[in-house]
PDB file of C-alpha atoms in Angstrom:
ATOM      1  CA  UNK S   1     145.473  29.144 204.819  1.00  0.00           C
ATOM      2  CA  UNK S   2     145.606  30.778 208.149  1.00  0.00           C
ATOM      3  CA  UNK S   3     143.277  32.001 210.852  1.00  0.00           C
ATOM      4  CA  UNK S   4     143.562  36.190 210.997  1.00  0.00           C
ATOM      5  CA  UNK S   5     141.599  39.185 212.609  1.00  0.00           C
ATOM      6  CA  UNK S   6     141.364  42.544 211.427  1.00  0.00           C
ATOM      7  CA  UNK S   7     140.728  45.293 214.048  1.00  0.00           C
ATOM      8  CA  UNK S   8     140.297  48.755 212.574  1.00  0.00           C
ATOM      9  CA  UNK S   9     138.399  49.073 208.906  1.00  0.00           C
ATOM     10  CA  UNK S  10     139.749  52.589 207.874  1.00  0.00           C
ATOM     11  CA  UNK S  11     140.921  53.722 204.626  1.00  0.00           C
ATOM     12  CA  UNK S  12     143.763  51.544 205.328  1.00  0.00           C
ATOM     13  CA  UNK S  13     142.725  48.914 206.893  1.00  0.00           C
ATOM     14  CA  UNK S  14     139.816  48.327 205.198  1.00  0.00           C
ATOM     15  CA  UNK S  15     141.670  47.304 201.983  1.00  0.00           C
ATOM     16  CA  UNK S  16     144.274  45.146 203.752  1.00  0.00           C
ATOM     17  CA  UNK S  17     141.808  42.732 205.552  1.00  0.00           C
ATOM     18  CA  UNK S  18     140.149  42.274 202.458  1.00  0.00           C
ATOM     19  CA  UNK S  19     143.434  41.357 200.544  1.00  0.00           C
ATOM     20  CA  UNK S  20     143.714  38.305 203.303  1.00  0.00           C
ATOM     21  CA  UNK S  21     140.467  37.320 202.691  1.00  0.00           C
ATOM     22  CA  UNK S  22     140.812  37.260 199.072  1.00  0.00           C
ATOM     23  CA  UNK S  23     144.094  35.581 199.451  1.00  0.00           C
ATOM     24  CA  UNK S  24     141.835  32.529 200.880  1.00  0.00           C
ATOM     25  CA  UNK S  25     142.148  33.352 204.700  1.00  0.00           C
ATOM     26  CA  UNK S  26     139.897  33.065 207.351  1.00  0.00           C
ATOM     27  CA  UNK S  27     139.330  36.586 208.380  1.00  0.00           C
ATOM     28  CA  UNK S  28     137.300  38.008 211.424  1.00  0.00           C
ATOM     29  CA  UNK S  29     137.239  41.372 211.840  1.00  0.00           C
ATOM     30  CA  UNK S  30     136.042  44.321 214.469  1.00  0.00           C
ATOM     31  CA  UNK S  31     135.314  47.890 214.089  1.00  0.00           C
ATOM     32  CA  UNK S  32     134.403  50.946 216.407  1.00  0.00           C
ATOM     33  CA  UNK S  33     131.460  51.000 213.874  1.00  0.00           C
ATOM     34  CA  UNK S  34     129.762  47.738 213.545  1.00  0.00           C
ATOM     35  CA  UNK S  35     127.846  48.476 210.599  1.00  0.00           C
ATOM     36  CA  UNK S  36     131.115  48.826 208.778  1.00  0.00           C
ATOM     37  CA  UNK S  37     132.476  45.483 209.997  1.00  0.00           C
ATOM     38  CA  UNK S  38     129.534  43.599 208.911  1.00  0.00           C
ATOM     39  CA  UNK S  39     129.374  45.287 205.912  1.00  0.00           C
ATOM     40  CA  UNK S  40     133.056  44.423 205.168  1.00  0.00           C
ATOM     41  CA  UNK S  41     131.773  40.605 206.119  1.00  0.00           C
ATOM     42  CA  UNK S  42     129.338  40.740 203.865  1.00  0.00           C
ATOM     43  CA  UNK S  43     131.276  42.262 201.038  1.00  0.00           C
ATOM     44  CA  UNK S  44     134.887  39.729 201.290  1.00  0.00           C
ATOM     45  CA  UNK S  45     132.748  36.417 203.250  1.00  0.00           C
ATOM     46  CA  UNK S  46     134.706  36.708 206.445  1.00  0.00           C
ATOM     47  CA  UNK S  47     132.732  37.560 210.199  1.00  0.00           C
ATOM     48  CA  UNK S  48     132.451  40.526 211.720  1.00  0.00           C
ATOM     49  CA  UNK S  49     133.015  40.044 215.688  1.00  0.00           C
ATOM     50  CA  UNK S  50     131.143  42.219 218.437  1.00  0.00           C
ATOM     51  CA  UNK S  51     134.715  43.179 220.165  1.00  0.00           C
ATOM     52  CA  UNK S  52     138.574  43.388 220.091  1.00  0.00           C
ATOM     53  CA  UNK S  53     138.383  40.502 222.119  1.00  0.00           C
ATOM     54  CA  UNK S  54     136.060  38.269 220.338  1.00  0.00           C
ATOM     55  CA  UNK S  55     137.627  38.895 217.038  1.00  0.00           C
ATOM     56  CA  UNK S  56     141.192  37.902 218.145  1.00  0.00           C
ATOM     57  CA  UNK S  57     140.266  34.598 220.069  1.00  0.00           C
ATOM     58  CA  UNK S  58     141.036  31.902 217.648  1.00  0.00           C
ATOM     59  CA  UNK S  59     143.016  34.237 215.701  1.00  0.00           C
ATOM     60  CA  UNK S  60     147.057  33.047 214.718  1.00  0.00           C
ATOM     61  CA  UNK S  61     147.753  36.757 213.849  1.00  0.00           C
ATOM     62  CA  UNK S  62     145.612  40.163 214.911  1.00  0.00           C
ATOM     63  CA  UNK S  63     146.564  42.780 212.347  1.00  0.00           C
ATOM     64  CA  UNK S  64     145.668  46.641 213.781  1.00  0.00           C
ATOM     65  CA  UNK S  65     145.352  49.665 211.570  1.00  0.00           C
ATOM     66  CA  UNK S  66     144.121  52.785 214.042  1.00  0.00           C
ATOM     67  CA  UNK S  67     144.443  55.689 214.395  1.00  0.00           C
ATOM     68  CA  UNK S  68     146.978  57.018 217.119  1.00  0.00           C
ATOM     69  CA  UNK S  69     148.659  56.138 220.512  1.00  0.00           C
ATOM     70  CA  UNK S  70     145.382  55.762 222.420  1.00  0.00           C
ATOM     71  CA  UNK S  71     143.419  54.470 220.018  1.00  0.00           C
ATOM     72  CA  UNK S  72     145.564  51.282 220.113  1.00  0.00           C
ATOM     73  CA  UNK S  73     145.896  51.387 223.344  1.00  0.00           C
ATOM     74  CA  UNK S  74     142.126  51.377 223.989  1.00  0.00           C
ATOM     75  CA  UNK S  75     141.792  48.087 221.702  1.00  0.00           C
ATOM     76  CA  UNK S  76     144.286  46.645 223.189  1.00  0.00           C
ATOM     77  CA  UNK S  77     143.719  46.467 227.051  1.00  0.00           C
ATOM     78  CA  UNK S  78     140.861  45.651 229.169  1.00  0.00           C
ATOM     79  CA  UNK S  79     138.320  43.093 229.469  1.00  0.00           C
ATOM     80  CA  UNK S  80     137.020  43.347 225.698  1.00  0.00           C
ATOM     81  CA  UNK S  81     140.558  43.966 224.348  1.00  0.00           C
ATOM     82  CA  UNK S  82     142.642  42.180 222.102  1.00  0.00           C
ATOM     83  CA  UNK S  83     145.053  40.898 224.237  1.00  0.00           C
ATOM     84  CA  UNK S  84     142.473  38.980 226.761  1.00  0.00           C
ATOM     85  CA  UNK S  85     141.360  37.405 223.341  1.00  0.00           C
ATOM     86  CA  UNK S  86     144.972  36.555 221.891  1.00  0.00           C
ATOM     87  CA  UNK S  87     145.443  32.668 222.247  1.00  0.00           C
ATOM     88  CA  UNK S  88     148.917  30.612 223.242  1.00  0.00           C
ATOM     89  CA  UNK S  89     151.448  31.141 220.154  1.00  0.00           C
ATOM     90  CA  UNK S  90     149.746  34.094 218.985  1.00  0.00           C
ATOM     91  CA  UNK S  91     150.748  37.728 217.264  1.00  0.00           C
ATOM     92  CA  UNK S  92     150.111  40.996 217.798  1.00  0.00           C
ATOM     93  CA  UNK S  93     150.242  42.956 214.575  1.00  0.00           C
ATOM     94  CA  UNK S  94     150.121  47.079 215.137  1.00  0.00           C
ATOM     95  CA  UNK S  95     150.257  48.691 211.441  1.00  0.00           C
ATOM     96  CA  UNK S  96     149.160  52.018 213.181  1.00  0.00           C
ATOM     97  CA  UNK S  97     151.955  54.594 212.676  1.00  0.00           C
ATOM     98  CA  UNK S  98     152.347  55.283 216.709  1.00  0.00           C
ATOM     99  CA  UNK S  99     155.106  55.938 218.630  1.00  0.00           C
ATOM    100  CA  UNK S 100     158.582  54.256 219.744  1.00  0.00           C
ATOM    101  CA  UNK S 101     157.721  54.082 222.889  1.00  0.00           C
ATOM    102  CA  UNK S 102     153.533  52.581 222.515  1.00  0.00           C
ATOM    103  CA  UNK S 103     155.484  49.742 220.691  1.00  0.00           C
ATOM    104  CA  UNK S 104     157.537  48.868 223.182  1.00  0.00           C
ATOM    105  CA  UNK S 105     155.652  48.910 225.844  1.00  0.00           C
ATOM    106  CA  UNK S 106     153.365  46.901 223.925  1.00  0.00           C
ATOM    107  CA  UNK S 107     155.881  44.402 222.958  1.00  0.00           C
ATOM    108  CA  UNK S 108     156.429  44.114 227.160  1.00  0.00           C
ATOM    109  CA  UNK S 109     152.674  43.465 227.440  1.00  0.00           C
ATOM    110  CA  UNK S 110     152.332  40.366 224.999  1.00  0.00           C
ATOM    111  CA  UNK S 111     155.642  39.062 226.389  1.00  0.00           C
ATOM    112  CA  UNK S 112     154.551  39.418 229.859  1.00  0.00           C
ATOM    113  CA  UNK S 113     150.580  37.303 228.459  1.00  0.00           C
ATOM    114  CA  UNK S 114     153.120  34.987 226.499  1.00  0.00           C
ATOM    115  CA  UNK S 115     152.263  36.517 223.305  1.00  0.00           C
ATOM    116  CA  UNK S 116     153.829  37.935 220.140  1.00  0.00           C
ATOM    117  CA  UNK S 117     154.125  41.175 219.128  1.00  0.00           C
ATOM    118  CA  UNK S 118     155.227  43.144 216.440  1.00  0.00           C
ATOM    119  CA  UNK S 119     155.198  46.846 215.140  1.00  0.00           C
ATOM    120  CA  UNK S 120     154.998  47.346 211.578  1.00  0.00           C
ATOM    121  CA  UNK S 121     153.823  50.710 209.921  1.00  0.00           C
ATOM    122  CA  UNK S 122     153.169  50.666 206.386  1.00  0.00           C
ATOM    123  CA  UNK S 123     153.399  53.120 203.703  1.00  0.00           C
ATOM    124  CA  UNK S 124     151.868  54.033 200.402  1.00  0.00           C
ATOM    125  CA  UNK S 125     148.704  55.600 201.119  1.00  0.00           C
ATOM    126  CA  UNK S 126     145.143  54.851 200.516  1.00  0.00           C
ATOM    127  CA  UNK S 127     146.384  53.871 196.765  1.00  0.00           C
ATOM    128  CA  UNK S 128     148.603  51.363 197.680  1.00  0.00           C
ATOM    129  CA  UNK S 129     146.577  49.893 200.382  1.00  0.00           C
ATOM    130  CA  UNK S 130     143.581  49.079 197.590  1.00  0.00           C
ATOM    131  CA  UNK S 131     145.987  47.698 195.121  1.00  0.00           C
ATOM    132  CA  UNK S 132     148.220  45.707 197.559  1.00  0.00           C
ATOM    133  CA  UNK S 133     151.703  47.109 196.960  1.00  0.00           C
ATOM    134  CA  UNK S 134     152.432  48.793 200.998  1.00  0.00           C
ATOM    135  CA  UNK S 135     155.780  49.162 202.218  1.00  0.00           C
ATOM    136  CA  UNK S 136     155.825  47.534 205.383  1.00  0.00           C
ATOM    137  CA  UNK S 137     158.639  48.396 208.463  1.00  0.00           C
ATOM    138  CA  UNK S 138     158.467  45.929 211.030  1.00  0.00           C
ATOM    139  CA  UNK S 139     159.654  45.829 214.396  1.00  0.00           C
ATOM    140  CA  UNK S 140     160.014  43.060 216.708  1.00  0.00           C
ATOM    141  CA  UNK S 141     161.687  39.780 216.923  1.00  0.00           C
ATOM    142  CA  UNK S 142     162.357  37.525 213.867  1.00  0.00           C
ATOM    143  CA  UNK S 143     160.947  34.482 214.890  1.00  0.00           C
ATOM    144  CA  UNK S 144     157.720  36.283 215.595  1.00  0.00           C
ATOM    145  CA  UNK S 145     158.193  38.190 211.772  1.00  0.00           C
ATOM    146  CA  UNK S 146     158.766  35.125 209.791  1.00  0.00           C
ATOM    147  CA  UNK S 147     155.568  34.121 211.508  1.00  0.00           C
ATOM    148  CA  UNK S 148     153.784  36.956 210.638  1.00  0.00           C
ATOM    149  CA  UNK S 149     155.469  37.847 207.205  1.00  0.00           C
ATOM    150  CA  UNK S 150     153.119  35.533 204.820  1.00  0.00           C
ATOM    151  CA  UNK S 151     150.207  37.171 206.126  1.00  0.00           C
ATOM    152  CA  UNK S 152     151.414  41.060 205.464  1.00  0.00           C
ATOM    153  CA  UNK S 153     152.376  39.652 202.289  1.00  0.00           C
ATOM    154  CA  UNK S 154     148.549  39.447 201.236  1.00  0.00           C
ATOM    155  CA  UNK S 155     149.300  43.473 200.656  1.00  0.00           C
ATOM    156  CA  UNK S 156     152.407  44.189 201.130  1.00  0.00           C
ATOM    157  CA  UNK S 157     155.089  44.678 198.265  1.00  0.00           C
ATOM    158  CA  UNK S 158     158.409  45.843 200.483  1.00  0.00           C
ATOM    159  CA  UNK S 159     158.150  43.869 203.859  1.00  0.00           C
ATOM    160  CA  UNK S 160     161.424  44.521 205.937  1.00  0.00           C
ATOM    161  CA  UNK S 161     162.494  43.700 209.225  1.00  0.00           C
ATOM    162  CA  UNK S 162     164.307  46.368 210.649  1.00  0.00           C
ATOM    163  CA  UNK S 163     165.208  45.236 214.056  1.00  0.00           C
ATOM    164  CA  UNK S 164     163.585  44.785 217.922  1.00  0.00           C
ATOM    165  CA  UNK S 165     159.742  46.497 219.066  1.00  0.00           C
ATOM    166  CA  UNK S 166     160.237  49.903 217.859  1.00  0.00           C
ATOM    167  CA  UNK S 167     162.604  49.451 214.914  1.00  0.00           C
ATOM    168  CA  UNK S 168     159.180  49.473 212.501  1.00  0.00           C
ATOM    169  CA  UNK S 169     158.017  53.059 213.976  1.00  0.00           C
ATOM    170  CA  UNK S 170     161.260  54.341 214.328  1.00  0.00           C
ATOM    171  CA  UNK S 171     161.908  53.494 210.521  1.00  0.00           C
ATOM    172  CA  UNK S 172     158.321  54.656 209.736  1.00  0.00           C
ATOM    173  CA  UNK S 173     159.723  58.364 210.746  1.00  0.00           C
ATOM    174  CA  UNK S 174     162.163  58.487 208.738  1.00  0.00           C
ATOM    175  CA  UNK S 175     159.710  57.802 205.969  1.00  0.00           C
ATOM    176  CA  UNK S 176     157.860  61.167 207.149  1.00  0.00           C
ATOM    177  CA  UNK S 177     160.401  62.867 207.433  1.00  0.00           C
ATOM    178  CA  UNK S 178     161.346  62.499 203.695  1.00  0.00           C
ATOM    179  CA  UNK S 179     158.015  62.946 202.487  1.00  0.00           C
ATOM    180  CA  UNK S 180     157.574  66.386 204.448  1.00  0.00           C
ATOM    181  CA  UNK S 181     160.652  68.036 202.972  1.00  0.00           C
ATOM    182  CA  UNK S 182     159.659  66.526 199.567  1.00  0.00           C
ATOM    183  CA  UNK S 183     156.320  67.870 199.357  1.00  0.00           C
ATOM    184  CA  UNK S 184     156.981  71.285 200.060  1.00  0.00           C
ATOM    185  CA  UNK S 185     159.955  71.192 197.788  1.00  0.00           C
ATOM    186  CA  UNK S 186     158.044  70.169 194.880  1.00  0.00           C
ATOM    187  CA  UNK S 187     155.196  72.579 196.116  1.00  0.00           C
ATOM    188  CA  UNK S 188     157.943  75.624 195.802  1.00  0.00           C
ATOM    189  CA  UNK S 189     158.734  73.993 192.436  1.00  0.00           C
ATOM    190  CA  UNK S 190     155.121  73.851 190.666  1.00  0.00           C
ATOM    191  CA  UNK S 191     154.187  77.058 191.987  1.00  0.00           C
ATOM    192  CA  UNK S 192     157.324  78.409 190.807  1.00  0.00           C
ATOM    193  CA  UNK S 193     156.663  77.172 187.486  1.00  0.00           C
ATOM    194  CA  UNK S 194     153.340  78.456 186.634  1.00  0.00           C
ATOM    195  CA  UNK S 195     154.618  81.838 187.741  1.00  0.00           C
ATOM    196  CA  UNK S 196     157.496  81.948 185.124  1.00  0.00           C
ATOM    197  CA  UNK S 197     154.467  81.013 182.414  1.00  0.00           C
ATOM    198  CA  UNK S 198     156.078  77.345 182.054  1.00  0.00           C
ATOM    199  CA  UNK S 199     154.498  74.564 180.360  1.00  0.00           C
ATOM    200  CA  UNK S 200     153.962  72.488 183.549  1.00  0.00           C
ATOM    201  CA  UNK S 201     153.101  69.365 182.746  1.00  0.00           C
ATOM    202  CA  UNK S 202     156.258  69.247 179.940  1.00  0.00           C
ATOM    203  CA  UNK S 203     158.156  70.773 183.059  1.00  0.00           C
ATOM    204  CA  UNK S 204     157.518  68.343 185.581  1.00  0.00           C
ATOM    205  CA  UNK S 205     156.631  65.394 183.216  1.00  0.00           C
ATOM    206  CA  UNK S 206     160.249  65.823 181.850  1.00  0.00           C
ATOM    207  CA  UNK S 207     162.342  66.207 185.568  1.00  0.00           C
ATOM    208  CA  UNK S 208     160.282  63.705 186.891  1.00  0.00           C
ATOM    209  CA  UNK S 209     162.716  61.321 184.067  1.00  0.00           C
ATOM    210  CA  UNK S 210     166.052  62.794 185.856  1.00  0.00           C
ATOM    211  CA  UNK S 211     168.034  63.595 189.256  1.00  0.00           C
ATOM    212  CA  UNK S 212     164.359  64.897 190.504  1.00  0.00           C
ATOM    213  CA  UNK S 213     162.270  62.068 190.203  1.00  0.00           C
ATOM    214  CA  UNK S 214     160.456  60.960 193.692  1.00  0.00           C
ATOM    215  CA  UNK S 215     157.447  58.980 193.984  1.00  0.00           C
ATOM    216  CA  UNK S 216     155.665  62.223 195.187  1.00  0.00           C
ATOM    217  CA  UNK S 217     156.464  64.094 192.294  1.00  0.00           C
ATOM    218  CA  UNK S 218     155.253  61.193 189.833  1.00  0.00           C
ATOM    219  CA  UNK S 219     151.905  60.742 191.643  1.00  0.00           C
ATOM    220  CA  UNK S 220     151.312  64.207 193.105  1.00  0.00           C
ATOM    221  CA  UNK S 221     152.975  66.890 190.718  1.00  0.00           C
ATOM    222  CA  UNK S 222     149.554  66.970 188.128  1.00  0.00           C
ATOM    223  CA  UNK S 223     147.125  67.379 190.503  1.00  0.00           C
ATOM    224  CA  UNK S 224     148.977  69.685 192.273  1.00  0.00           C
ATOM    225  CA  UNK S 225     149.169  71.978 189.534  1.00  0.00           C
ATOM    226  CA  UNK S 226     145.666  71.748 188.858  1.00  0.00           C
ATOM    227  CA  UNK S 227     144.282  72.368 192.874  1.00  0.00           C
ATOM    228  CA  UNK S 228     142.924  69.037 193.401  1.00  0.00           C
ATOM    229  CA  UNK S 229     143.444  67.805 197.082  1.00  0.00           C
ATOM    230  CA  UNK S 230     140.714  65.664 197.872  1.00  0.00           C
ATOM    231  CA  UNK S 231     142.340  62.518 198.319  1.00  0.00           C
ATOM    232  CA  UNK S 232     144.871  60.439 199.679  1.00  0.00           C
ATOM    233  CA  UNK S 233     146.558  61.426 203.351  1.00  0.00           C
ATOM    234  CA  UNK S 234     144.839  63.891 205.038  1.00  0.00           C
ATOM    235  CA  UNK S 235     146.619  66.643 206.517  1.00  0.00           C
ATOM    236  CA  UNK S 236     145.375  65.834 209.897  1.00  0.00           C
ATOM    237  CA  UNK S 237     147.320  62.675 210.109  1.00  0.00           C
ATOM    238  CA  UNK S 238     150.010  63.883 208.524  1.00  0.00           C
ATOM    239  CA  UNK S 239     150.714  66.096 211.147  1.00  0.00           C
ATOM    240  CA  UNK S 240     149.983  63.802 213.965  1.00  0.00           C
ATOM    241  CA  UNK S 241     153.113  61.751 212.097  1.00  0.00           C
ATOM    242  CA  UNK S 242     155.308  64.294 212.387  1.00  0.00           C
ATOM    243  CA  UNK S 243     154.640  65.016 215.940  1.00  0.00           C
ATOM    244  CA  UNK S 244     155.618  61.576 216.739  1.00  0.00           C
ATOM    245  CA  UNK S 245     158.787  62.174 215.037  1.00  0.00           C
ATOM    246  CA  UNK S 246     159.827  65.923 216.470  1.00  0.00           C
ATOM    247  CA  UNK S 247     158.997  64.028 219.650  1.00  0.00           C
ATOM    248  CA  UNK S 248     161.219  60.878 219.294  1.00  0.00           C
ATOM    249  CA  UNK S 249     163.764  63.637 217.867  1.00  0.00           C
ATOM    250  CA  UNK S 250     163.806  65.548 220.885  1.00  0.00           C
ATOM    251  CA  UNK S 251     165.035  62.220 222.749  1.00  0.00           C
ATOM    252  CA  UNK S 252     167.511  61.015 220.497  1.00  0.00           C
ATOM    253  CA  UNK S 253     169.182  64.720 219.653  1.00  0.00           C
ATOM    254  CA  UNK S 254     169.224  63.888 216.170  1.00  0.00           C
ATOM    255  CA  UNK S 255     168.245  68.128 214.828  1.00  0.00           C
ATOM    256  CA  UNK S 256     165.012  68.438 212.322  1.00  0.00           C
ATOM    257  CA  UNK S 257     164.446  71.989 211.622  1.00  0.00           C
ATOM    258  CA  UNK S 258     163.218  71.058 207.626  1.00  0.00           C
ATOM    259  CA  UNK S 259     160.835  69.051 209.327  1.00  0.00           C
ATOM    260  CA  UNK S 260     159.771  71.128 212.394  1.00  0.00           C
ATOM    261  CA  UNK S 261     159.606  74.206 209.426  1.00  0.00           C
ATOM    262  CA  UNK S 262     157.496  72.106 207.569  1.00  0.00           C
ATOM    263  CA  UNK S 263     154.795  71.059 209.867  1.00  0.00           C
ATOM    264  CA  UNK S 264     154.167  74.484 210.705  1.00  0.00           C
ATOM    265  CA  UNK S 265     153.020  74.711 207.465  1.00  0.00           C
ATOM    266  CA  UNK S 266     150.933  72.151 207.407  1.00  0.00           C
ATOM    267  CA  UNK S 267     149.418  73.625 210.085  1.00  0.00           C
ATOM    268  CA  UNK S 268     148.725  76.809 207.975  1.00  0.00           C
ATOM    269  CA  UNK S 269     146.914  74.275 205.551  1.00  0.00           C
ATOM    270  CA  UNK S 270     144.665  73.445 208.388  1.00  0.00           C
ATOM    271  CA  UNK S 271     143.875  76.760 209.325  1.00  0.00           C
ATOM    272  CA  UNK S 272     142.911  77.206 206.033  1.00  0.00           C
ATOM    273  CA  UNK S 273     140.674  74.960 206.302  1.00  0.00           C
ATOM    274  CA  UNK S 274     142.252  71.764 204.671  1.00  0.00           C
ATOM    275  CA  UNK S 275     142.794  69.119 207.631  1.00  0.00           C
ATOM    276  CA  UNK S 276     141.414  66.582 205.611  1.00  0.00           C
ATOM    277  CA  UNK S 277     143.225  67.836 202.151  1.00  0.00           C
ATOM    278  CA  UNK S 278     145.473  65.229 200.642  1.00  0.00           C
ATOM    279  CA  UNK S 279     149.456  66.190 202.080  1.00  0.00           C
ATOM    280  CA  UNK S 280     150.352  67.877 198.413  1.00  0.00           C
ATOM    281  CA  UNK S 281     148.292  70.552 199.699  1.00  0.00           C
ATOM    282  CA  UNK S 282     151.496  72.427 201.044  1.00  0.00           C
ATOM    283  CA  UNK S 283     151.324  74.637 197.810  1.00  0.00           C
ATOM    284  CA  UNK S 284     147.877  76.567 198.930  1.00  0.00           C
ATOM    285  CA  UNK S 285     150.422  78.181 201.190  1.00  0.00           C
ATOM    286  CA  UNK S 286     152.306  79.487 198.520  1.00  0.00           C
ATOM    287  CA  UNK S 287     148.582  80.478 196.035  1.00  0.00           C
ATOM    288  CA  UNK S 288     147.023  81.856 198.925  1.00  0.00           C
ATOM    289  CA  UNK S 289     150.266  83.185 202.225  1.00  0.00           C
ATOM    290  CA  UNK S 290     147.519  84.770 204.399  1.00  0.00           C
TER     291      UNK S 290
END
């Protein structure tokens, strides 16, 4: 059994940490809010640490689940940071879905302390965080990955390695990108049916066998129907994804307009009040256009 830390308790990361410990790791683990990290202690038996810092000395891996850019940056450097705390021969983990670039330069920081470092976004939600079945797109070199894999394997079902720092987020975009175009076509396609009087559930519980079958429509398509949003990813973070990828898009030329299109209605969900509605929200648009 290995050594770990934890930093960032979320939704996500919440879950994940406690999959190591329950796999039989030593875990140590550090929040912004210290009543939830010693609450997590005191719930899986690991330690909850009073900093970044303290939490990662000792460590063999430090797995990070925040929230954006600077978020990870502010755990990261300084006195109390991670990185001070990160011990010869040890990794970095970032499972924040950040940018391109914050992994890379990251990756140049641990390199330049003689540290590891990889970037490895995960997907699945909330749902597959608690039941241990992520998809995991890692970045970084494959010495430090094979290192790192039987760790992430605690709740991780799909663990790839995709190529150098960056390859992980880079891959995680594309995974956005899908999902946006998805949502909102299977949004256009429940609304759609309940206006021509359909049988929804028959509807959708019969596509979702054939050519139209995606993992949002087989999780999202009933609650949909029925206006339930209050769960899963929240439209706020959502959107924060895709601006990460319409950025890293305007750098690499490669055209999104489905994407672009599609965020700016996401951004009519928040204005509607729904920032932290679940993504399948995207049909309220179509119920309610003002």
């Amino acid at each position: 059994m290995a050594t770990y830390a934890f930093l960032g308790l979320g939704v996500m990361g919440g879950p994940m940490a406690g999959h190591l410990a329950k796999k039989g790791h030593d875990v140590t683990v550090w929040n912004r809010t210290a009543a939830k990290a010693e609450a997590w202690a005191k719930e899986h038996g690991g330690k909850a640490a009073p900093s970044a810092r303290a939490a990662a000395e000792g460590a063999e891996a430090v797995f990070m689940c925040l929230g954006n850019d600077d978020d990870v940056r502010s755990v990261v450097y300084g006195e109390d940071g991670a990185l001070a705390g990160l011990g010869d021969g040890a990794l970095l983990v970032d499972h924040t879905t950040a940018s391109a670039d914050l992994a890379r330069e990251l990756d140049e920081a641990c390199r330049k302390a003689g540290r590891g470092f990889l970037d490895a976004p995960v997907s699945g939600g909330q749902a597959g965080a608690v039941n241990g079945v992520l998809t995991i797109m890692v970045g970084g070199e494959a010495a430090a990955f094979s290192k790192a894999e039987p760790g992430m394997q605690a709740y991780g079902r799909t663990i790839t390695h995709m190529g150098p720092a960056g390859a992980g987020q880079l891959a995680k975009m594309v995974n956005q990108i899908c999902i946006a175009g998805l949502v909102q076509a299977l949004s256009e396609a429940v609304n759609f049916a309940q206006k021509a009087g359909l049988d929804t559930d028959k509807v959708l519980a019969t596509i979702s066998k054939g050519a139209a079958q995606s993992w949002q429509m087989e999780n999202r398509w009933k609650t949909m129907a029925e206006n339930k949003f209050d769960f899963g990813f929240a439209v706020d973070w959502m959107r924060k994804d895709l601006g990460i990828c319409l950025e890293e898009a305007k750098r690499n030329g490669a055209p999104l307009p489905v994407t672009a299109l599609v965020d700016q209605f996401y951004r009519q969900v928040q204005m509607k009040g729904g920032n932290r509605f679940d993504t399948s929200s995207l049909i309220v648009n179509l119920r309610d256009p003002g």
